[in-house]
mmCIF file of C-alpha atoms and ligand atoms in Angstrom:
data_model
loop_
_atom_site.group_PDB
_atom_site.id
_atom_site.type_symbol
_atom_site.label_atom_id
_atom_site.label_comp_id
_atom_site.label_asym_id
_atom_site.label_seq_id
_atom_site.Cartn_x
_atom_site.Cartn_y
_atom_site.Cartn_z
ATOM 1 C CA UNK A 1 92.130 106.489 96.277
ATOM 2 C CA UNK A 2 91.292 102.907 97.494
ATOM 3 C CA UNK A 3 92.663 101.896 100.832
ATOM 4 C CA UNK A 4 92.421 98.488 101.714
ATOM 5 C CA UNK A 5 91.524 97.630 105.466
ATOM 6 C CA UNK A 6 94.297 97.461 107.741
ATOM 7 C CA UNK A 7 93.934 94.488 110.490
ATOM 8 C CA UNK A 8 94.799 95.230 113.862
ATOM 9 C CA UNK A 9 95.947 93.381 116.804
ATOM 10 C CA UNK A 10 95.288 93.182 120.327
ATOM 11 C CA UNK A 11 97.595 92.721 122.931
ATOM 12 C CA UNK A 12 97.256 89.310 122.953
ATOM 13 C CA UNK A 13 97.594 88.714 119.555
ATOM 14 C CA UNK A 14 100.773 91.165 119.240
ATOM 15 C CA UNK A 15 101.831 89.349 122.437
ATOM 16 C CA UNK A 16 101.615 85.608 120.135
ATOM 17 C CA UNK A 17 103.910 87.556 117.497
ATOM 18 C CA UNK A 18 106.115 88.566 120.150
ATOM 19 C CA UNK A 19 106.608 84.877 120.589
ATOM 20 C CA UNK A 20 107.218 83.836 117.031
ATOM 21 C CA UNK A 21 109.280 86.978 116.681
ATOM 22 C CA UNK A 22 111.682 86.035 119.780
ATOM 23 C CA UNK A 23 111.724 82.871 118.461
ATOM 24 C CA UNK A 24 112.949 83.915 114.861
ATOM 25 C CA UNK A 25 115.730 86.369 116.476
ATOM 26 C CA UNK A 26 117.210 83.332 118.346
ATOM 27 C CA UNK A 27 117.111 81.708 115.006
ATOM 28 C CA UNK A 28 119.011 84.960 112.907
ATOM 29 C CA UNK A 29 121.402 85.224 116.134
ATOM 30 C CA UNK A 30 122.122 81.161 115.563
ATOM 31 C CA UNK A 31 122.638 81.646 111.844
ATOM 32 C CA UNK A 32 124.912 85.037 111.949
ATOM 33 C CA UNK A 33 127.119 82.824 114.180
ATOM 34 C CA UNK A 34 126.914 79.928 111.584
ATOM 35 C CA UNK A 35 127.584 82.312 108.420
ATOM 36 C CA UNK A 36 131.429 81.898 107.624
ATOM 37 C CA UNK A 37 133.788 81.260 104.489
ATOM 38 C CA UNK A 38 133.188 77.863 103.182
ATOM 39 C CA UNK A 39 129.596 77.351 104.776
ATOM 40 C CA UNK A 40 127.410 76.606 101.657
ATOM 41 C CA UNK A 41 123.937 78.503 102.266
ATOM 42 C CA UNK A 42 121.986 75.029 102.273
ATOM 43 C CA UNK A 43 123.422 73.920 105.356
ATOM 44 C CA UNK A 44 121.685 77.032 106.568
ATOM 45 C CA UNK A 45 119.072 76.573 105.842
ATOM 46 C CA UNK A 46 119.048 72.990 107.226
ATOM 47 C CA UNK A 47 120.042 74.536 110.332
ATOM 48 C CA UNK A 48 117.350 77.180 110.559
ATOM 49 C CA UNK A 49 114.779 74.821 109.414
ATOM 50 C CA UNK A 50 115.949 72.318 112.762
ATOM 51 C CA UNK A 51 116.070 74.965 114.886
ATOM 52 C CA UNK A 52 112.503 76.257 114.093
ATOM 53 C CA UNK A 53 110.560 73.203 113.962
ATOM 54 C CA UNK A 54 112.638 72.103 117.389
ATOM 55 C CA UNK A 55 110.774 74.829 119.025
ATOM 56 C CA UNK A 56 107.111 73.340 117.696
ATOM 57 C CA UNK A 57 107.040 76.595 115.384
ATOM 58 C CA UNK A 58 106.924 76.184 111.068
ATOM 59 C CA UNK A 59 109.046 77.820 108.401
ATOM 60 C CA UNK A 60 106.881 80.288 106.888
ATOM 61 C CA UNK A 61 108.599 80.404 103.878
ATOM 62 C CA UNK A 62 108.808 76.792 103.363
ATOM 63 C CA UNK A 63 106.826 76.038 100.174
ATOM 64 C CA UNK A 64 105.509 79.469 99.860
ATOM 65 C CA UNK A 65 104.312 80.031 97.024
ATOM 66 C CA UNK A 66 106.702 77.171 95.847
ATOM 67 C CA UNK A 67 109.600 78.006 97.315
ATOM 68 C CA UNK A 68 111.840 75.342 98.654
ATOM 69 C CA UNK A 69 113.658 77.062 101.222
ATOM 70 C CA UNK A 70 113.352 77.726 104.720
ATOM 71 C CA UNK A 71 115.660 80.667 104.259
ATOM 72 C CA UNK A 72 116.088 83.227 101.979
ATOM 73 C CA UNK A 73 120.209 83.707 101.584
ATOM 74 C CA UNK A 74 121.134 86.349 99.228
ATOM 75 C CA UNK A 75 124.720 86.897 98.579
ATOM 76 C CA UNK A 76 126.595 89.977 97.557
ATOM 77 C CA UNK A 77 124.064 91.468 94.370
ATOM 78 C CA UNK A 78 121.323 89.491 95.072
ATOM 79 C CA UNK A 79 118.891 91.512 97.258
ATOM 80 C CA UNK A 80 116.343 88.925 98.446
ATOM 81 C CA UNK A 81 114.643 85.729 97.384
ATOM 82 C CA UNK A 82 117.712 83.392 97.345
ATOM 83 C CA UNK A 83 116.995 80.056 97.104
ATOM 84 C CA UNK A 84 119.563 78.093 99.922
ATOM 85 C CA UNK A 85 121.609 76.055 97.569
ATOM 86 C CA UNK A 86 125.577 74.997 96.760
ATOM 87 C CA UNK A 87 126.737 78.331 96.643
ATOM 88 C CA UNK A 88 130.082 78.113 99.224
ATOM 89 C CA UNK A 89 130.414 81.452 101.415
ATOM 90 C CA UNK A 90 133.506 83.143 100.823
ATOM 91 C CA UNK A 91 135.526 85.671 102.649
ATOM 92 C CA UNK A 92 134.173 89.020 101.653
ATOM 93 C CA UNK A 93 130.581 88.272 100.814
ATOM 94 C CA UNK A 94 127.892 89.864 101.950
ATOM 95 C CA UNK A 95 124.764 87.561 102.842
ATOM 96 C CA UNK A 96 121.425 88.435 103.709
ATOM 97 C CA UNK A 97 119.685 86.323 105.447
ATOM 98 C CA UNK A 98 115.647 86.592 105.679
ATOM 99 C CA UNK A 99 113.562 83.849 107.927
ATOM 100 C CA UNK A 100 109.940 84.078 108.548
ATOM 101 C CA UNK A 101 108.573 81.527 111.069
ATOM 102 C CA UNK A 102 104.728 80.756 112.219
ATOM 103 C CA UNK A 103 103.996 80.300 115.576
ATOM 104 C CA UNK A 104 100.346 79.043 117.177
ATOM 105 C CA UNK A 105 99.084 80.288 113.804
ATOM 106 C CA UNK A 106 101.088 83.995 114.141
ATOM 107 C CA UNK A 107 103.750 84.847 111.504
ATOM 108 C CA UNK A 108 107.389 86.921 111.986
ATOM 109 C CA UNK A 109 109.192 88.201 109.314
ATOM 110 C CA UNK A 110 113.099 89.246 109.384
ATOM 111 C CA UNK A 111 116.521 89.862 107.972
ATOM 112 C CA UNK A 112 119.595 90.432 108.680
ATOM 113 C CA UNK A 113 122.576 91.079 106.518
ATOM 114 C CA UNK A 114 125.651 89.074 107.882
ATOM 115 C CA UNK A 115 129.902 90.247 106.436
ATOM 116 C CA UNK A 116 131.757 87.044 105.977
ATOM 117 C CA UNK A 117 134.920 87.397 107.797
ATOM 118 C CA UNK A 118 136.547 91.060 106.265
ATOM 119 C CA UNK A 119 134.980 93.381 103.835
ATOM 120 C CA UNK A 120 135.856 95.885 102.067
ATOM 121 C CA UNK A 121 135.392 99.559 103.836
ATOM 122 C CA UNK A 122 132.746 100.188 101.124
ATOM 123 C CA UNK A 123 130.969 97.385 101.909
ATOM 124 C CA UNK A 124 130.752 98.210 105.625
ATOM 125 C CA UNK A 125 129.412 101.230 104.768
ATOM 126 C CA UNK A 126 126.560 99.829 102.681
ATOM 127 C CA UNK A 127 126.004 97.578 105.864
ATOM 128 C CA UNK A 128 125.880 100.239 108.292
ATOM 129 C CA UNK A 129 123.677 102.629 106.240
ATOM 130 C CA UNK A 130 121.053 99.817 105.481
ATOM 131 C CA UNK A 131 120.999 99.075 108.714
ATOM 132 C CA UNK A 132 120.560 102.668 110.040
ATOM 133 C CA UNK A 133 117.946 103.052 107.506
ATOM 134 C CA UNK A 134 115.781 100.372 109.028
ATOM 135 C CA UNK A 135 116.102 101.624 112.639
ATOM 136 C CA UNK A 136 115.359 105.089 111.261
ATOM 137 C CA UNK A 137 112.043 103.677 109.664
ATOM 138 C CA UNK A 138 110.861 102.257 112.175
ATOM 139 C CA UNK A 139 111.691 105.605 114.821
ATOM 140 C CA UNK A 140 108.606 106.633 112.506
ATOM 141 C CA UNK A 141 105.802 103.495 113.207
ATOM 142 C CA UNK A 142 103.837 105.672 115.771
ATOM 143 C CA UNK A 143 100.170 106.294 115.877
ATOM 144 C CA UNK A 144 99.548 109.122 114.067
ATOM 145 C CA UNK A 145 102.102 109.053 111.737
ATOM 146 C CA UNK A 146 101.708 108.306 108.149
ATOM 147 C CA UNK A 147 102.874 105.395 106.254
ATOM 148 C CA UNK A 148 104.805 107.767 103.901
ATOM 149 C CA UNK A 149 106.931 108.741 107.198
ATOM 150 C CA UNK A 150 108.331 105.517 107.422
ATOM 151 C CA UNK A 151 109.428 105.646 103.769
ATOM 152 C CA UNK A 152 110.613 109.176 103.641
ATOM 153 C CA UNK A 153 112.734 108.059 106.872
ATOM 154 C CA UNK A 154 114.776 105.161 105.010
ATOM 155 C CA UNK A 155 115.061 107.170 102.235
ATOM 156 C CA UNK A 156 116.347 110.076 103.790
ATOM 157 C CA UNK A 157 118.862 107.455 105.641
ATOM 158 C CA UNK A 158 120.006 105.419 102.857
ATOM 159 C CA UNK A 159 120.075 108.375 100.279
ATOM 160 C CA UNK A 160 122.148 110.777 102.173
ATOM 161 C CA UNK A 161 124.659 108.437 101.767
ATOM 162 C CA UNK A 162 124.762 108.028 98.294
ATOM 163 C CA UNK A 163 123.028 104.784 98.181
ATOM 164 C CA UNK A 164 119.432 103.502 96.321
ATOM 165 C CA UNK A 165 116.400 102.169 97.686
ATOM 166 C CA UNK A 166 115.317 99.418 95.287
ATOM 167 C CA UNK A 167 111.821 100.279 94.395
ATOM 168 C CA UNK A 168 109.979 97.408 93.091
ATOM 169 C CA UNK A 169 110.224 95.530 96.682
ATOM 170 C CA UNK A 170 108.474 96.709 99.248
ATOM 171 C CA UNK A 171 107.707 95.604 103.007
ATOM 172 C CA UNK A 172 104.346 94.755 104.195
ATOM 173 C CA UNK A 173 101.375 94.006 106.799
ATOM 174 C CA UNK A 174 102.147 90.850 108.602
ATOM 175 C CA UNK A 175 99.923 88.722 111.370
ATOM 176 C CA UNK A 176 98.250 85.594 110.527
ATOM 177 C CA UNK A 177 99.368 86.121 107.167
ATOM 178 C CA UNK A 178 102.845 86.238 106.152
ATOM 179 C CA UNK A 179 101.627 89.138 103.760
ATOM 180 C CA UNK A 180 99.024 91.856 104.848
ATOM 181 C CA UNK A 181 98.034 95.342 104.184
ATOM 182 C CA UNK A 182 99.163 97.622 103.987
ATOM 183 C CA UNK A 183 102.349 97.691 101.230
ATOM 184 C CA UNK A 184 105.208 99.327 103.100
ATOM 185 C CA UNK A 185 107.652 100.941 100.408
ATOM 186 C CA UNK A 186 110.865 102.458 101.002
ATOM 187 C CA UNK A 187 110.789 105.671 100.041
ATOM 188 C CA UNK A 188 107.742 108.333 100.205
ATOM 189 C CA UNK A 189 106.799 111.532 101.408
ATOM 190 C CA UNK A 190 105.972 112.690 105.103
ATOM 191 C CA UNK A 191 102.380 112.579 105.602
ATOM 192 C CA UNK A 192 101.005 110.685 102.862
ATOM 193 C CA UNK A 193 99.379 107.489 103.046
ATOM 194 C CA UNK A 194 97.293 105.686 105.623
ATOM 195 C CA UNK A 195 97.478 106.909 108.837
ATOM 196 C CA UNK A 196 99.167 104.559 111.725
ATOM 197 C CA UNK A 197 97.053 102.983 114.165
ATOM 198 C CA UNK A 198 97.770 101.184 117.464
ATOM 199 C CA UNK A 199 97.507 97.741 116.607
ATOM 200 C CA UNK A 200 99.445 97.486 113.266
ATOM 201 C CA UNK A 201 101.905 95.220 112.975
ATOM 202 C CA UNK A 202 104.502 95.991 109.994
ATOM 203 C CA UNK A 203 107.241 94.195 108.501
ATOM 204 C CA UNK A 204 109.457 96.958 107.485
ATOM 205 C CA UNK A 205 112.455 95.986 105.489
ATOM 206 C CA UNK A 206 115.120 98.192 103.968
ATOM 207 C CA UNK A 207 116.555 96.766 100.497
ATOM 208 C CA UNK A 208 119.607 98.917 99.528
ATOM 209 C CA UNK A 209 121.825 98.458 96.248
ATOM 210 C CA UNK A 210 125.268 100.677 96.126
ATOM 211 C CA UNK A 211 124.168 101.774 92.124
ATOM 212 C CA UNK A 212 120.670 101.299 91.608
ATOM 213 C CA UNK A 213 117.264 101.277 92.460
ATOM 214 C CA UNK A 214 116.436 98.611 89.895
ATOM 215 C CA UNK A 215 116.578 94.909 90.108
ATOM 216 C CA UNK A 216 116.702 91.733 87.677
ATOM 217 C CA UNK A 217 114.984 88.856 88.377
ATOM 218 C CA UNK A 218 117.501 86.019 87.931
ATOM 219 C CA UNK A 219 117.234 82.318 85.977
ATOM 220 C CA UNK A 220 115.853 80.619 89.082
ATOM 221 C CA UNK A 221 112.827 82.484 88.990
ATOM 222 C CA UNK A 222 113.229 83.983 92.195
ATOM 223 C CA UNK A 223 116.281 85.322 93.084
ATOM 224 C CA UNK A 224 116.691 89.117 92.522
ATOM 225 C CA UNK A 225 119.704 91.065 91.445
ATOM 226 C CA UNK A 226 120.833 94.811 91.435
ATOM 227 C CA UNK A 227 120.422 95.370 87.946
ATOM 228 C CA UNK A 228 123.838 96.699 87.665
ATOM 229 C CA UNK A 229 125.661 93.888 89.907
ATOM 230 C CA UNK A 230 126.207 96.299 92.380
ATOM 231 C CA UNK A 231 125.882 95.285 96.035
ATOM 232 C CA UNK A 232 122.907 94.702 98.036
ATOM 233 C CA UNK A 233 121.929 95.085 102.003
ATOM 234 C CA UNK A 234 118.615 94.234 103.456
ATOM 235 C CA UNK A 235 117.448 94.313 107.054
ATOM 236 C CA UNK A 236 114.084 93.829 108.324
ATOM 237 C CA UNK A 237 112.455 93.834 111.793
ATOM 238 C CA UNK A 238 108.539 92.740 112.631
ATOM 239 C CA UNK A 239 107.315 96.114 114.163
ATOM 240 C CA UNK A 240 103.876 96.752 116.224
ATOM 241 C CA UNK A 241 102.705 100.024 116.355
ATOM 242 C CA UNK A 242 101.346 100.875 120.108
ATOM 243 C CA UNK A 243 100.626 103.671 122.088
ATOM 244 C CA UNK A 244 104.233 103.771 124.120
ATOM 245 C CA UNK A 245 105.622 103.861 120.063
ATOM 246 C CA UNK A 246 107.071 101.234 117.587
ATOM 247 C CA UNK A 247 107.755 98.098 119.724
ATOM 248 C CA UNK A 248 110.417 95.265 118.083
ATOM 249 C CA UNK A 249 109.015 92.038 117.780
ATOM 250 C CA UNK A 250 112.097 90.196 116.420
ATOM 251 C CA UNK A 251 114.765 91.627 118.263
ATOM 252 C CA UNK A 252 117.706 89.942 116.801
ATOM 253 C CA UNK A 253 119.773 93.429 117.663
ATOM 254 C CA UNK A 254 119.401 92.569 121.070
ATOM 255 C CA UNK A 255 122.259 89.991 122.620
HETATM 256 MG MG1 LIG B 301 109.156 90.571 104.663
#
């Protein structure tokens, strides 16, 4: 089977992502607090987009590809890929919100999924499980391990509690490129798959639906759906793997 080359870092590169990473948590942390019922998602993004470039960093996903957002704000079914727009938060959403920024030419990639005022009990659930899942994942980005270990790990997580892993999205390398080998999916088997390194640096990000693993790609071009409208959760964290274990580069868990 063909593996494509995995970059590494050295410290002092991981140490530049660390910076970009810190960075983008301060950002997430700024926009959880700005997430409330009758905030439209475009003024987020206005905000995240000030906030980065106030700090001399860029929005990575800012014309990606085409995309016009600095943001990615996904409510309720949508998964990822949300294009910032009118849409008005209401009580009882559930947005995700994914930022990527570049920093002295070093990229970090992350997500958080933010409750707008109450939810329902179900909905917390879906939160905390996704959420779990992701921390669980990453307990596995060790040299040594396999890349199937971190997939088995959120799968185990998010499956035990009757949830699905959406299967067509998948996390990823990340350093001076937003996307890098190798393809991080979440769900696998223990052992399979390249073998973790010191040096790699992963973006690992849990999408969860409460019905489905599938998804629907929606009018926009972009935005993606549960394919049964069910609700979505995604978290993501910019991992490295070193030799003292899996070290959080965008530590937006941290207060
Ligand atoms: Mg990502």
């Amino acid at each position: 089977m063909y593996r494509p080359a995995v970059a590494r870092k050295d410290s002092q590169q991981i140490e530049k992502m660390a910076a970009a990473g810190d960075l983008l948590a301060r950002c997430l942390k700024m926009l959880r607090a700005k997430a409330r019922a009758g905030v439209t998602t475009l003024a987020l993004d206005a905000a995240a987009e000030k906030f980065i470039r106030s700090q001399g960093a860029v929005p990575a996903f800012k014309g990606y590809r085409g995309f016009p957002g600095s943001i990615c704000a996904s409510p309720n079914s949508m998964v990822v890929h949300g294009i910032p727009g009118a849409y008005v938060l209401q009580r009882g959403d559930l947005l995700s919100i994914d930022v990527g920024v570049i920093l002295d030419g070093w990229v970090a990639d992350a997500a958080i999924t933010v409750p707008i005022g109450p939810i329902a009990e179900q909905t917390e659930r879906l939160l905390a499980t996704t959420r779990q899942s992701l921390f669980e994942g990453i307990e596995a980005a060790r040299p040594g391990n396999h890349l199937g270990d971190i997939g088995a790990a959120v799968q185990a997580a998010v499956e035990r509690e009757g949830y699905y892993v959406i299967r067509s999205l998948v996390g990823h390398g990340i350093g001076q490129e937003m996307h890098e080998e190798p393809q991080i999916p979440n769900y696998g088997k223990p052992g399979r798959g390249i073998k973790l390194q010191t040096g790699m640096t992963l973006a690992i990000e849990p999408m969860v639906a409460v019905g489905t693993a599938e998804v629907r790609i929606g009018d926009d071009g972009w935005a993606v759906y549960s394919a049964d409208g069910s609700t979505a959760a995604h978290f993501e964290f910019t991992v490295a793997v070193t030799d003292q274990g899996p070290r959080i580069l965008t530590p937006w868990h941290l207060d």
